[in-house]
C-alpha cells in the first residue's frame, strides 16, 4: 500500500509498465532465428488466436507500433482521398493525432458529430447523412464511421447501440471502424463477447489496443472484411509498419490474448477506477464523465487541485479547473483506496 509520502500514478495508462507475463513472452520468443516480416510461426499463431477470440474465421491481424498508426492506417484503407470520416467531435483521431488519418489517406477529412456522453448518437448520424450534400464535389463524401470504444472520456457504447450505428452507416454506404485503444477495458466492463462489440454488430475494422493495458510496443489492426485486408497490407508496408522482427510483436499479442490476460489486466484498472470514482462522488467532486472504464474527468477549484498534487497524487490537469485520473493494470485496489483517503484529508 502507498504511504502518504509516496506518489500514486494517475496520469495515464501509457505511464504504466509492461505486464510481466508479456515481457516473459518476449524473452521466450528470443530463441534462434525466424522468418522476418511476419512469415514466422508466432505471427501465424497470432492470426489463429485472433480468429478464435473474435470468432471470425477470416479475420486478419496486423501488429503496428502505436494506436495512432492503427487508426490512421486502418482508416486509410477504408476511405478514398475525397472521403470524410465521421466520428464524435471529441474523438482521438480528430483531436489528438495531428491529422495522421488525412496524411495516410491522401486527404480524407475527419468530421465531428455530437452525441451525449462523448459517443456518436445514431439519430444525429442519421440526420447528418440525410441532410448531407451527396455527389457535390465541394464536399468530402462520408465514407467511414469511426466509433471510439471506450470513448476518450471513458464511456462505453454497448453492442446493441453499435449495431444501430453501423446500420445507419451501412444504409448510406459507409464502412465502420472502431478505435479500440482501450478495447479490453470496454469488453471487461460490458462482459460481452469481443465479436458482439465488433463484426457481429457490423464493424469492419478494429484498432485493437494493447500498449495501454500491459503491452510493450504494439497495438494491432484487426480486419473483419477480407476485401479491405489486402490493400491494408500494402499501406502498412508503405508507412513503415511491417516490422522485420514481427515475432516479438506477435509474442506480446499472443500472450495478451491467452488465458484471458487482456481482460484480467483491464478488469484490474476498471476495478481501481470504480473505487476512486465512488470516492470522488461521495466527496462531492464534480465528475464530468460517466467512468465506465478506467478514466475520470473532474472539475475542482484550483487550490483543491494543487492540494491533491501536494498529497502525492500524480495526474494531468486538462484545463483550468479540470483534472483527469487514469488507472492502469498496475493500480492496485489498495492504491485506489489510498487515493480516496488522501482526497478525504484535503
Ligand atoms: C482513444 C485513443 N485512441 C488512440 C490513441 C493513440 O494511441 P498512441 O498514443 O499509441 O498513438 C489514444 C492514446 O492515448 C487514445 O486514447
mmCIF file of N, CA and C in Angstrom, residues 78-80 83-87 111 113 125-126 128-130 132 134 141-146 165-177 202-204 225 228:
data_model
loop_
_atom_site.group_PDB
_atom_site.id
_atom_site.type_symbol
_atom_site.label_atom_id
_atom_site.label_comp_id
_atom_site.label_asym_id
_atom_site.label_seq_id
_atom_site.Cartn_x
_atom_site.Cartn_y
_atom_site.Cartn_z
ATOM 1 N N UNK A 78 -9.968 2.400 -45.720
ATOM 2 C CA UNK A 78 -11.432 2.366 -45.760
ATOM 3 C C UNK A 78 -12.040 3.566 -46.461
ATOM 4 N N UNK A 79 -11.215 4.564 -46.761
ATOM 5 C CA UNK A 79 -11.771 5.802 -47.325
ATOM 6 C C UNK A 79 -10.978 6.233 -48.556
ATOM 7 N N UNK A 80 -11.661 6.812 -49.550
ATOM 8 C CA UNK A 80 -10.900 7.428 -50.648
ATOM 9 C C UNK A 80 -10.359 8.784 -50.179
ATOM 10 N N UNK A 83 -12.827 11.313 -49.198
ATOM 11 C CA UNK A 83 -13.811 10.855 -48.218
ATOM 12 C C UNK A 83 -13.798 11.666 -46.937
ATOM 13 N N UNK A 84 -14.854 11.472 -46.139
ATOM 14 C CA UNK A 84 -14.920 12.072 -44.800
ATOM 15 C C UNK A 84 -15.149 10.952 -43.797
ATOM 16 N N UNK A 85 -14.379 10.991 -42.723
ATOM 17 C CA UNK A 85 -14.545 10.025 -41.638
ATOM 18 C C UNK A 85 -15.404 10.704 -40.577
ATOM 19 N N UNK A 86 -16.570 10.150 -40.325
ATOM 20 C CA UNK A 86 -17.449 10.737 -39.313
ATOM 21 C C UNK A 86 -17.134 10.113 -37.960
ATOM 22 N N UNK A 87 -16.997 10.961 -36.956
ATOM 23 C CA UNK A 87 -16.628 10.465 -35.613
ATOM 24 C C UNK A 87 -17.216 11.424 -34.583
ATOM 25 N N UNK A 111 -14.788 14.532 -39.693
ATOM 26 C CA UNK A 111 -15.901 15.446 -39.379
ATOM 27 C C UNK A 111 -16.527 15.010 -38.067
ATOM 28 N N UNK A 113 -19.127 14.746 -34.994
ATOM 29 C CA UNK A 113 -20.567 14.779 -34.722
ATOM 30 C C UNK A 113 -20.786 14.908 -33.222
ATOM 31 N N UNK A 125 -26.471 10.981 -36.348
ATOM 32 C CA UNK A 125 -25.748 10.460 -37.511
ATOM 33 C C UNK A 125 -26.689 10.337 -38.703
ATOM 34 N N UNK A 126 -27.858 9.772 -38.442
ATOM 35 C CA UNK A 126 -28.846 9.566 -39.495
ATOM 36 C C UNK A 126 -29.261 10.912 -40.113
ATOM 37 N N UNK A 128 -27.609 13.730 -40.038
ATOM 38 C CA UNK A 128 -26.460 14.325 -40.739
ATOM 39 C C UNK A 128 -26.340 13.758 -42.148
ATOM 40 N N UNK A 129 -26.479 12.433 -42.254
ATOM 41 C CA UNK A 129 -26.302 11.782 -43.557
ATOM 42 C C UNK A 129 -27.462 12.107 -44.502
ATOM 43 N N UNK A 130 -28.636 12.293 -43.914
ATOM 44 C CA UNK A 130 -29.792 12.631 -44.731
ATOM 45 C C UNK A 130 -29.676 14.029 -45.325
ATOM 46 N N UNK A 132 -26.915 15.624 -45.887
ATOM 47 C CA UNK A 132 -25.602 15.844 -46.494
ATOM 48 C C UNK A 132 -25.703 16.132 -47.993
ATOM 49 N N UNK A 134 -24.706 15.051 -50.922
ATOM 50 C CA UNK A 134 -24.083 13.937 -51.647
ATOM 51 C C UNK A 134 -23.805 14.332 -53.099
ATOM 52 N N UNK A 141 -16.887 13.353 -49.244
ATOM 53 C CA UNK A 141 -18.062 12.473 -49.154
ATOM 54 C C UNK A 141 -17.924 11.482 -47.976
ATOM 55 N N UNK A 142 -18.933 11.416 -47.101
ATOM 56 C CA UNK A 142 -18.854 10.489 -45.955
ATOM 57 C C UNK A 142 -18.546 9.069 -46.415
ATOM 58 N N UNK A 143 -17.508 8.479 -45.858
ATOM 59 C CA UNK A 143 -17.079 7.153 -46.314
ATOM 60 C C UNK A 143 -16.927 6.159 -45.159
ATOM 61 N N UNK A 144 -16.620 6.674 -43.979
ATOM 62 C CA UNK A 144 -16.413 5.786 -42.830
ATOM 63 C C UNK A 144 -17.022 6.407 -41.584
ATOM 64 N N UNK A 145 -17.597 5.543 -40.760
ATOM 65 C CA UNK A 145 -17.993 5.943 -39.411
ATOM 66 C C UNK A 145 -16.935 5.378 -38.473
ATOM 67 N N UNK A 146 -16.330 6.227 -37.641
ATOM 68 C CA UNK A 146 -15.341 5.728 -36.678
ATOM 69 C C UNK A 146 -15.879 5.940 -35.265
ATOM 70 N N UNK A 165 -25.822 1.994 -34.868
ATOM 71 C CA UNK A 165 -24.971 2.966 -35.563
ATOM 72 C C UNK A 165 -24.465 2.420 -36.899
ATOM 73 N N UNK A 166 -24.018 1.157 -36.893
ATOM 74 C CA UNK A 166 -23.482 0.596 -38.142
ATOM 75 C C UNK A 166 -24.605 0.386 -39.164
ATOM 76 N N UNK A 167 -25.789 0.188 -38.661
ATOM 77 C CA UNK A 167 -26.963 0.053 -39.534
ATOM 78 C C UNK A 167 -27.182 1.328 -40.326
ATOM 79 N N UNK A 168 -27.149 2.447 -39.609
ATOM 80 C CA UNK A 168 -27.309 3.747 -40.270
ATOM 81 C C UNK A 168 -26.173 3.942 -41.269
ATOM 82 N N UNK A 169 -24.939 3.653 -40.815
ATOM 83 C CA UNK A 169 -23.768 3.852 -41.682
ATOM 84 C C UNK A 169 -23.909 3.030 -42.963
ATOM 85 N N UNK A 170 -24.269 1.765 -42.810
ATOM 86 C CA UNK A 170 -24.353 0.865 -43.963
ATOM 87 C C UNK A 170 -25.415 1.342 -44.955
ATOM 88 N N UNK A 171 -26.532 1.852 -44.402
ATOM 89 C CA UNK A 171 -27.610 2.343 -45.267
ATOM 90 C C UNK A 171 -27.120 3.419 -46.236
ATOM 91 N N UNK A 172 -26.080 4.169 -45.788
ATOM 92 C CA UNK A 172 -25.553 5.252 -46.632
ATOM 93 C C UNK A 172 -24.219 4.864 -47.280
ATOM 94 N N UNK A 173 -23.883 3.592 -47.220
ATOM 95 C CA UNK A 173 -22.671 3.114 -47.900
ATOM 96 C C UNK A 173 -21.372 3.350 -47.151
ATOM 97 N N UNK A 174 -21.467 3.634 -45.843
ATOM 98 C CA UNK A 174 -20.259 3.861 -45.056
ATOM 99 C C UNK A 174 -19.787 2.567 -44.403
ATOM 100 N N UNK A 175 -18.482 2.392 -44.327
ATOM 101 C CA UNK A 175 -17.900 1.313 -43.526
ATOM 102 C C UNK A 175 -17.797 1.798 -42.080
ATOM 103 N N UNK A 176 -17.584 0.855 -41.149
ATOM 104 C CA UNK A 176 -17.418 1.269 -39.754
ATOM 105 C C UNK A 176 -16.103 0.762 -39.175
ATOM 106 N N UNK A 177 -15.413 1.693 -38.534
ATOM 107 C CA UNK A 177 -14.137 1.419 -37.843
ATOM 108 C C UNK A 177 -14.342 1.669 -36.359
ATOM 109 N N UNK A 202 -21.605 -5.255 -36.918
ATOM 110 C CA UNK A 202 -21.423 -4.533 -38.178
ATOM 111 C C UNK A 202 -20.112 -3.773 -38.330
ATOM 112 N N UNK A 203 -19.153 -4.023 -37.444
ATOM 113 C CA UNK A 203 -17.868 -3.303 -37.520
ATOM 114 C C UNK A 203 -16.945 -3.999 -38.520
ATOM 115 N N UNK A 204 -16.305 -3.210 -39.391
ATOM 116 C CA UNK A 204 -15.432 -3.772 -40.428
ATOM 117 C C UNK A 204 -13.976 -3.857 -40.002
ATOM 118 N N UNK A 225 -13.090 -7.572 -42.762
ATOM 119 C CA UNK A 225 -13.569 -7.539 -44.139
ATOM 120 C C UNK A 225 -12.423 -7.967 -45.054
ATOM 121 N N UNK A 228 -10.847 -5.596 -47.531
ATOM 122 C CA UNK A 228 -10.037 -4.460 -47.069
ATOM 123 C C UNK A 228 -8.651 -4.905 -46.632
#
